[in-house]
PDB file of C-alpha atoms in Angstrom:
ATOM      1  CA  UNK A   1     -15.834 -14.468  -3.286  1.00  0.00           C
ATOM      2  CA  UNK A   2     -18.321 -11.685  -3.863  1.00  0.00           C
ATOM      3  CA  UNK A   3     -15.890  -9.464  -2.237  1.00  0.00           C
ATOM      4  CA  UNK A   4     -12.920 -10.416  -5.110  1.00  0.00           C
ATOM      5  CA  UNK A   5     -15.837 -10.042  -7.746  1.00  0.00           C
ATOM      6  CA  UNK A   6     -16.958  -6.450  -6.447  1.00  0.00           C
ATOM      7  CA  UNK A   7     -12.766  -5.194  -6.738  1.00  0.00           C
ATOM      8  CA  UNK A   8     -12.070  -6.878  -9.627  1.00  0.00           C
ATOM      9  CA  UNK A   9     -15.457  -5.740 -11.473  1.00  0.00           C
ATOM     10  CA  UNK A  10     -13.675  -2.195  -9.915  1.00  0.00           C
ATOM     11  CA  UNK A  11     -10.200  -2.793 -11.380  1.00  0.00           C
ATOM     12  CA  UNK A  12     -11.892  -3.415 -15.209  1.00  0.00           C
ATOM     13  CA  UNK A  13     -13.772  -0.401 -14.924  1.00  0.00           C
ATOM     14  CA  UNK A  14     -11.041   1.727 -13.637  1.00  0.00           C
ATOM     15  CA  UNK A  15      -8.500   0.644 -16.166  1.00  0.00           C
ATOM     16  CA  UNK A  16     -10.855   0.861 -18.695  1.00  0.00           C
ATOM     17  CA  UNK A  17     -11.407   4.085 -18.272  1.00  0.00           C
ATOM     18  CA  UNK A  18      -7.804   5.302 -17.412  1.00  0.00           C
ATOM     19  CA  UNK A  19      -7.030   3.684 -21.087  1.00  0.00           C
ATOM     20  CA  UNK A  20      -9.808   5.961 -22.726  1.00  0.00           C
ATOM     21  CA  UNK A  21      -9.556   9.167 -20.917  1.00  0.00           C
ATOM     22  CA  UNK A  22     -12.976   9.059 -19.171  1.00  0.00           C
ATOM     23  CA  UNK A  23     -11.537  10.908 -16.099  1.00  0.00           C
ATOM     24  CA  UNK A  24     -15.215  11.090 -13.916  1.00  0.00           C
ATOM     25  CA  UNK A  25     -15.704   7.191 -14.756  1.00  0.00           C
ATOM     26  CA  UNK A  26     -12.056   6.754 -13.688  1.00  0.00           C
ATOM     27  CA  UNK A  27     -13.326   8.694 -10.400  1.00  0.00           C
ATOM     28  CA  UNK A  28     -16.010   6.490  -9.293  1.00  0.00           C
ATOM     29  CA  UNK A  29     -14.159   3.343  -9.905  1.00  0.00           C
ATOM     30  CA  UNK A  30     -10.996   3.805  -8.344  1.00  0.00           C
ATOM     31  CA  UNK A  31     -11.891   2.811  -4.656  1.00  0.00           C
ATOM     32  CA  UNK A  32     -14.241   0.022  -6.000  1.00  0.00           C
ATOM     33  CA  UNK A  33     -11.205  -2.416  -5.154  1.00  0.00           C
ATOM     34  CA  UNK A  34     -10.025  -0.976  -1.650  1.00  0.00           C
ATOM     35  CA  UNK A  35     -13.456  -0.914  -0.412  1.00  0.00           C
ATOM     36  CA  UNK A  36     -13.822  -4.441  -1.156  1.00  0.00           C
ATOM     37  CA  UNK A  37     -10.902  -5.202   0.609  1.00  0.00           C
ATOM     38  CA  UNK A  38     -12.373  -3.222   3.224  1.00  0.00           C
ATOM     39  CA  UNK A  39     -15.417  -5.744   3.250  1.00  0.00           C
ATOM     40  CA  UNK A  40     -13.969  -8.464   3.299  1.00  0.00           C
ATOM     41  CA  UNK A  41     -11.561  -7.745   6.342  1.00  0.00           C
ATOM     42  CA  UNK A  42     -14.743  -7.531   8.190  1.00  0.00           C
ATOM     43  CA  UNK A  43     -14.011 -11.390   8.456  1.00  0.00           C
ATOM     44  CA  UNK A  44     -10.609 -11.553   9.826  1.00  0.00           C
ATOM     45  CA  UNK A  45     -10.151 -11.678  13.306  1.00  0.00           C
ATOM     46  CA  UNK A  46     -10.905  -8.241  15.151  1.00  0.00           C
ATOM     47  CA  UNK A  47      -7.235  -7.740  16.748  1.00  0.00           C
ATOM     48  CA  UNK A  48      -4.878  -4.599  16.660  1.00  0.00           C
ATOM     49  CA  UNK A  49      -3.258  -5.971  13.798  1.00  0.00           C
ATOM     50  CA  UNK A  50      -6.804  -6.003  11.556  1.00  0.00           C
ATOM     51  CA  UNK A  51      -7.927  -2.343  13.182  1.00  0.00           C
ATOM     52  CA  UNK A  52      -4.181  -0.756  11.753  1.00  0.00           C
ATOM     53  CA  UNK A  53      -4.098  -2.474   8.216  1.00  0.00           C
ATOM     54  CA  UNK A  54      -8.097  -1.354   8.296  1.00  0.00           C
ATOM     55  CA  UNK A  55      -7.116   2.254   9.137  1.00  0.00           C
ATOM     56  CA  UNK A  56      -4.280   2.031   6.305  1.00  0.00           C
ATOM     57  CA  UNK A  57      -6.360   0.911   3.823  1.00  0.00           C
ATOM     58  CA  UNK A  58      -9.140   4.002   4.679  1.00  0.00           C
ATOM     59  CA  UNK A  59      -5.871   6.516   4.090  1.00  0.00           C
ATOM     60  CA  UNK A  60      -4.918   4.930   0.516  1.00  0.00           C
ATOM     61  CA  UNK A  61      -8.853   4.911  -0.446  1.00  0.00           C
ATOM     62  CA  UNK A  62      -8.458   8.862   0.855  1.00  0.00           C
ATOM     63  CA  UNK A  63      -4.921   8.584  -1.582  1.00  0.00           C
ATOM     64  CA  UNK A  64      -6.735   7.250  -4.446  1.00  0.00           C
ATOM     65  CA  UNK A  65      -9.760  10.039  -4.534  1.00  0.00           C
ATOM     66  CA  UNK A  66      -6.997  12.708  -3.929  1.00  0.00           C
ATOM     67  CA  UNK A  67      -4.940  12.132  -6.648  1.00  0.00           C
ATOM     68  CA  UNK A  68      -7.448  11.746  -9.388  1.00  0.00           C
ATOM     69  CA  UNK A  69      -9.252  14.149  -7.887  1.00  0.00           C
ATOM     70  CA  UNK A  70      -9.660  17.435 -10.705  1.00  0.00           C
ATOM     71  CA  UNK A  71      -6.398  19.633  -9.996  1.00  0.00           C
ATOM     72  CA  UNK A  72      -3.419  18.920  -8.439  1.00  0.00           C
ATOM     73  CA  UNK A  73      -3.705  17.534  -5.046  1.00  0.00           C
ATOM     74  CA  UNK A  74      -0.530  15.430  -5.185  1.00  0.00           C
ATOM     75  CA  UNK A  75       1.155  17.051  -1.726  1.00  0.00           C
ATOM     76  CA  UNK A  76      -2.775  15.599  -0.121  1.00  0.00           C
ATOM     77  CA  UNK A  77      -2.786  12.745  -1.909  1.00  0.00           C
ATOM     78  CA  UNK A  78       0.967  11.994  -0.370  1.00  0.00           C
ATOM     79  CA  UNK A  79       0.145  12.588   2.734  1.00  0.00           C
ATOM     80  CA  UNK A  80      -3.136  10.557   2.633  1.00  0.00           C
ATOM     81  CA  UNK A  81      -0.311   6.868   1.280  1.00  0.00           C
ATOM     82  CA  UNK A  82       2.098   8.586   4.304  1.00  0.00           C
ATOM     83  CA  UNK A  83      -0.510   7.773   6.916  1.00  0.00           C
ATOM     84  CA  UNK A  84      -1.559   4.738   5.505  1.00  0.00           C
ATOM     85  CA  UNK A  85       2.201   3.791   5.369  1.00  0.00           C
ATOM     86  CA  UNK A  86       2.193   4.555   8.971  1.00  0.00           C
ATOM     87  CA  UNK A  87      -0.771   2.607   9.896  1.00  0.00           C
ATOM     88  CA  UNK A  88       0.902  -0.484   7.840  1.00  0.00           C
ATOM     89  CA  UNK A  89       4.382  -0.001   9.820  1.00  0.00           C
ATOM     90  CA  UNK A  90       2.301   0.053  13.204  1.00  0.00           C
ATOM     91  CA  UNK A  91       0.397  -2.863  12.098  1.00  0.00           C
ATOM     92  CA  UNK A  92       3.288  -4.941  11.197  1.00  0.00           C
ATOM     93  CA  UNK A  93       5.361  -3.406  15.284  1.00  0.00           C
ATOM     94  CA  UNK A  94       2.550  -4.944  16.785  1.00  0.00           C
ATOM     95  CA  UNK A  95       3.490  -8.230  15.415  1.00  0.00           C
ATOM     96  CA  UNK A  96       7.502  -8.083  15.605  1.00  0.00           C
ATOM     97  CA  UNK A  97       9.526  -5.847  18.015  1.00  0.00           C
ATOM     98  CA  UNK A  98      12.917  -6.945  17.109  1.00  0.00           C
ATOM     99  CA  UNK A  99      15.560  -5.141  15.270  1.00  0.00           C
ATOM    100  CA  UNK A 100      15.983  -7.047  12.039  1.00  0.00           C
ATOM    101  CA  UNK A 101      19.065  -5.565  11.090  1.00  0.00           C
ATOM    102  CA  UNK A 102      19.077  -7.587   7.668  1.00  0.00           C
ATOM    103  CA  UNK A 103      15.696  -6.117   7.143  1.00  0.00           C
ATOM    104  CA  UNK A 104      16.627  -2.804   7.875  1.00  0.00           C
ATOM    105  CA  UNK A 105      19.766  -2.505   5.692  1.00  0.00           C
ATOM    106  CA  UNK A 106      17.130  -3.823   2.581  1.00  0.00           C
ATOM    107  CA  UNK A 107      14.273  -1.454   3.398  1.00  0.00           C
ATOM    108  CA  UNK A 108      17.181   1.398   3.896  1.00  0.00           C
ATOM    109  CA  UNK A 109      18.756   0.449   0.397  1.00  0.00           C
ATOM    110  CA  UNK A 110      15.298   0.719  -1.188  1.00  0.00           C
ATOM    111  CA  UNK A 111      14.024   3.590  -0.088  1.00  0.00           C
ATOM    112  CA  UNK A 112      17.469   5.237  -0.071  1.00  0.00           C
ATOM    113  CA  UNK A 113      17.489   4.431  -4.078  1.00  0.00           C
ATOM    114  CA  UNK A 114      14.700   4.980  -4.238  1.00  0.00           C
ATOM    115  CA  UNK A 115      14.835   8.743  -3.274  1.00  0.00           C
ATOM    116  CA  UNK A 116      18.078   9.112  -4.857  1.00  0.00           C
ATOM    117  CA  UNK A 117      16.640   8.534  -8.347  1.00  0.00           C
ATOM    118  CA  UNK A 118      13.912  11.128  -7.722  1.00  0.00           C
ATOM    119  CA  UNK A 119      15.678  13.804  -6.380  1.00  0.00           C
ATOM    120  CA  UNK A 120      18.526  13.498  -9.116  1.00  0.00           C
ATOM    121  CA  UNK A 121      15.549  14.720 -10.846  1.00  0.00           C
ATOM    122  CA  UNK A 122      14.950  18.038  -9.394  1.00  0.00           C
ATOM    123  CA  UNK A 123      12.141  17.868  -6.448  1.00  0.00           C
ATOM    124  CA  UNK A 124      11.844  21.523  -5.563  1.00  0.00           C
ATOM    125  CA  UNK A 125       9.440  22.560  -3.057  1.00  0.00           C
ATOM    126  CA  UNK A 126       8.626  18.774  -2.841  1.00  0.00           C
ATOM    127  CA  UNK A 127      12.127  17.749  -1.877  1.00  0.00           C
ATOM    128  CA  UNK A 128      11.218  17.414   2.187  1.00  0.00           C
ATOM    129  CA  UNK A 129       7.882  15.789   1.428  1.00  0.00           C
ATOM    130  CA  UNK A 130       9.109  13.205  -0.483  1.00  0.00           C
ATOM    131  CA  UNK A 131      12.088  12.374   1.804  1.00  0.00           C
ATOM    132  CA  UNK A 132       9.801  12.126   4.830  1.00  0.00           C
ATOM    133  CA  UNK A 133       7.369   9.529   2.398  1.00  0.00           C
ATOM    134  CA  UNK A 134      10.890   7.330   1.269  1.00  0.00           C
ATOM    135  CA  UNK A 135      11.379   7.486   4.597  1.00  0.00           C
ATOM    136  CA  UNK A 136       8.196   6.236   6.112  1.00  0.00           C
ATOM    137  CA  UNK A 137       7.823   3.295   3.289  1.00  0.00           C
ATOM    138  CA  UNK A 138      11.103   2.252   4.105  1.00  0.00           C
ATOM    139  CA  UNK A 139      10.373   2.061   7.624  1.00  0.00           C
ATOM    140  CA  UNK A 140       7.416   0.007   6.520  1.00  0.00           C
ATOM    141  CA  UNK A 141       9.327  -2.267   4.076  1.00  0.00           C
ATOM    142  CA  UNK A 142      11.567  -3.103   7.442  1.00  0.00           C
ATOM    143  CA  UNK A 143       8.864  -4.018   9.495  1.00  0.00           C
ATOM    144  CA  UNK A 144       7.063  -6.248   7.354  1.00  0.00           C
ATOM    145  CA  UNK A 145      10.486  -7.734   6.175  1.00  0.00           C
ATOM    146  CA  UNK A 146      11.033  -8.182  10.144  1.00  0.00           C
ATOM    147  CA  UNK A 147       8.383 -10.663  10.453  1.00  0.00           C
ATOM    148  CA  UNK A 148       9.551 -13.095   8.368  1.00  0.00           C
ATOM    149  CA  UNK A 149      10.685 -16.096  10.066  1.00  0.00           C
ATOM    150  CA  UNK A 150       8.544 -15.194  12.973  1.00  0.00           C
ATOM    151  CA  UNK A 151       7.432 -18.707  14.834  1.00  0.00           C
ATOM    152  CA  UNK A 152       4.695 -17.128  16.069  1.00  0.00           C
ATOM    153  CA  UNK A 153       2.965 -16.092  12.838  1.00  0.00           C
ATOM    154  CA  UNK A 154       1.994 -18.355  10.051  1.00  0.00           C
ATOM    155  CA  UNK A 155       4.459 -18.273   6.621  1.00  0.00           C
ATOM    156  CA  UNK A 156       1.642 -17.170   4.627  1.00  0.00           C
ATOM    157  CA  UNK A 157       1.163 -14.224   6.800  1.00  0.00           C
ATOM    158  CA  UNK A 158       4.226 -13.434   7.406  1.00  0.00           C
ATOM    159  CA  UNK A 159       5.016 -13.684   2.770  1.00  0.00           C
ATOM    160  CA  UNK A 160       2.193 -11.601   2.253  1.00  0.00           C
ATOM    161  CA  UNK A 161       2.774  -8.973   4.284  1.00  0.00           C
ATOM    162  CA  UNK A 162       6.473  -8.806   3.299  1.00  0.00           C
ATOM    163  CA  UNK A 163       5.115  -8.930  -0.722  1.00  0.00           C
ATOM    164  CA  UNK A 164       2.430  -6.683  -0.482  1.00  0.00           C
ATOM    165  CA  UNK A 165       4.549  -4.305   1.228  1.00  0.00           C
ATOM    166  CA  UNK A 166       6.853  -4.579  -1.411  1.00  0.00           C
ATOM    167  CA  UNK A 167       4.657  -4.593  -4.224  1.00  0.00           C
ATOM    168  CA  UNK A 168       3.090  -1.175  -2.426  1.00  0.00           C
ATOM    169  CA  UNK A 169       7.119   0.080  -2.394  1.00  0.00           C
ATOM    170  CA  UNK A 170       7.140  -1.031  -6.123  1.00  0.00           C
ATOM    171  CA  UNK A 171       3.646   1.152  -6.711  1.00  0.00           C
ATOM    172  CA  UNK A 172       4.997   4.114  -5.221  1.00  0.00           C
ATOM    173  CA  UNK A 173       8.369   4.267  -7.033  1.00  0.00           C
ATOM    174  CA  UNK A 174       6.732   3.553 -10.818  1.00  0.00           C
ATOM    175  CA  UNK A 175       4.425   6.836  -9.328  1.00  0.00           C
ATOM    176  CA  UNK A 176       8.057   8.897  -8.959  1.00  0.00           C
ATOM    177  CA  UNK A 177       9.431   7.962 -11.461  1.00  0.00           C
ATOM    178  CA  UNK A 178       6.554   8.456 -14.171  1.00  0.00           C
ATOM    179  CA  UNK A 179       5.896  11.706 -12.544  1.00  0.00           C
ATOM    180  CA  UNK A 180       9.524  13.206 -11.987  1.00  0.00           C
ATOM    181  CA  UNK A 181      11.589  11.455 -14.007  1.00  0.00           C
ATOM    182  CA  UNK A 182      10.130   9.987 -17.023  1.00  0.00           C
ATOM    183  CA  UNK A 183       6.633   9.429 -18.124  1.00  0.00           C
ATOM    184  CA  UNK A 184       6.188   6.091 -19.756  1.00  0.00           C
ATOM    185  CA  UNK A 185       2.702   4.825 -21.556  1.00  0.00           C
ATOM    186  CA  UNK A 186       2.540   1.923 -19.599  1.00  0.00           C
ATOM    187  CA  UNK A 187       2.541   3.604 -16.036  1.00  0.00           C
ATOM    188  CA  UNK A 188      -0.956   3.664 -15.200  1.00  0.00           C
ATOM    189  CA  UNK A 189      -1.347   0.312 -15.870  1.00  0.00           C
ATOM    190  CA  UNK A 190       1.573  -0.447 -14.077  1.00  0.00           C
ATOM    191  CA  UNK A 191       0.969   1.221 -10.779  1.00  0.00           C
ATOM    192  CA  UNK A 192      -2.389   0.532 -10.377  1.00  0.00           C
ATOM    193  CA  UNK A 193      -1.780  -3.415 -10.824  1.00  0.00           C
ATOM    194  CA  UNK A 194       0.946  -3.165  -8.690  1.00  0.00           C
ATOM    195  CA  UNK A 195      -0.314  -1.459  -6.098  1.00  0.00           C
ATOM    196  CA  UNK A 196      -3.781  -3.086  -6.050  1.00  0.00           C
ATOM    197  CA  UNK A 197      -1.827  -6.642  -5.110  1.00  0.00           C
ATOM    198  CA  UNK A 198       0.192  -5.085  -2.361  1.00  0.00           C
ATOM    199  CA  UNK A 199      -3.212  -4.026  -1.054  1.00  0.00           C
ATOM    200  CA  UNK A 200      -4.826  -7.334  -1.491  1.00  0.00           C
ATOM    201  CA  UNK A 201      -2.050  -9.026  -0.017  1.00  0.00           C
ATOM    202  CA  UNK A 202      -1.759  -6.659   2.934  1.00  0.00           C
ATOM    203  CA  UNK A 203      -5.269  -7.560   3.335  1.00  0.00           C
ATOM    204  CA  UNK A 204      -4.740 -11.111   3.351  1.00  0.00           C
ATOM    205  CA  UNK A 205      -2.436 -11.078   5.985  1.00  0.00           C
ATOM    206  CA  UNK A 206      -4.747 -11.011   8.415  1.00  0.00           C
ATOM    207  CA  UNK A 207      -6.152 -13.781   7.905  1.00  0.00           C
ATOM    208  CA  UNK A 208      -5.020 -16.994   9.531  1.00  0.00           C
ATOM    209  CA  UNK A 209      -1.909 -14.657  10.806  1.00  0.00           C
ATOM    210  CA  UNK A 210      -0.755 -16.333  14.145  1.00  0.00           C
ATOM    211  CA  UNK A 211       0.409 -20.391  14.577  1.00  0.00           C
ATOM    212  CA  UNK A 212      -1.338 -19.743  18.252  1.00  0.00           C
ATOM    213  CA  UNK A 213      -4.548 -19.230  17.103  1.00  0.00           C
TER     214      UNK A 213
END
C-alpha cells in the first residue's frame, strides 16, 4: 500500500506540474511512480520473468528523465522505451514460446497503423528509428497477447500483461501522434495516465503469475 501511495503522491505532483508549466518540478516527479513500482516488485517472486519486467521498467524510468530532460533528447529517450520494450517482449518469451498467429496478425495490424499514421506525417531523419520502435512494440504486443489462454499462468496474469502492454502501445501512439501529427491540449494528460497503468499492470503481472506455483 505504501508503495501505491508513494506513485500516486508522484502522479499528482507530476501532473500538477505538467498543467502549470513548472518544468524542474515536472523533473523530479516523473519517476516517482516507476520507482514505486520498482519497490514493490521487490515482493514478487525472484524468477526470470520479475528480473526482465524489472530491467524494463529501469529503461522507461531512463525514458521518462530523457524526454523531459532540458533539450531535445527524443532519439535517447526512444531508445531508452526500445529497450524497455525489449526487456517486456523477453519477459513475456520466457513465459510462452508458441506462435500465436492470431496474436501476431493483431500486434502486426497495430503497430503497422500505427506507423502508417506517423510516417504519412513526414518522419525525416527519424523515419528508421521509429520503424525499428513500431516494430519492437509490436513484437511486444504479440507476446503478451500470446499468453493469453496459457494453462500454465493464472488469467489475471496473463489480462494484465496483455492490458498493460496495450495500454503502453496506446501511450506510445498518443506520444506520435501529439508530436508528429497533431498536438492536442489533452496529450500530456493522456499519455502519462495511459502509460502509467500499462506500467502498473505490467508490474502486477508478476505477481501470482503461474497456476503451478
Amino acid at each position: 500500500m505504501r508503495y501505491l501511495l508513494l506513485g500516486l503522491c508522484g502522479a499528482a505532483v507530476f501532473l500538477y506540474a505538467r498543467i502549470n508549466g513548472l518544468s524542474e518540478l515536472g523533473l523530479l516527479s516523473k519517476g516517482i511512480p516507476v520507482i514505486a513500482m520498482l519497490l514493490w516488485l521487490r515482493q514478487a517472486p525472484a524468477d526470470q520473468y520479475r528480473r526482465w519486467i524489472s530491467l524494463g521498467l529501469l529503461a522507461s524510468l531512463a525514458g521518462d528523465i530523457l524526454l523531459d530532460w532540458p533539450g531535445d533528447l527524443f532519439v535517447f529517450g526512444l531508445g531508452a522505451f526500445l529497450l524497455a520494450h525489449l526487456a517486456y517482449l523477453r519477459a513475456y518469451f520466457s513465459d510462452c514460446q508458441q506462435p500465436a498467429w492470431l496474436a501476431l496478425l493483431l500486434a502486426a495490424a497495430t503497430g503497422g497503423a500505427m506507423f502508417a499514421v506517423l510516417a504519412s506525417a513526414g518522419l525525416g531523419p527519424l523515419l528508421l528509428p521509429v520503424a525499428c520502435y513500431a516494430l519492437a512494440i509490436s513484437a511486444m504486443l504479440w507476446r503478451a497477447l500470446a499468453r493469453l489462454g496459457r494453462a500454465e499462468l493464472t488469467s489475471r496474469s496473463s489480462y494484465l500483461a496483455a492490458g498493460g502492454a496495450a495500454l503502453f502501445v496506446l501511450s506510445d501512439s498518443l506520444i506520435g501522434v501529439n508530436r508528429f501529427v497533431a498536438p492536442f491540449d489533452a496529450a500530456p494528460v493522456a499519455i502519462m495516465l495511459s502509460y502509467w497503468l500499462g506500467q502498473w499492470a505490467i508490474a502486477a503481472s508478476t505477481f501470482n503469475r503461474s497456476r503451478r506455483a
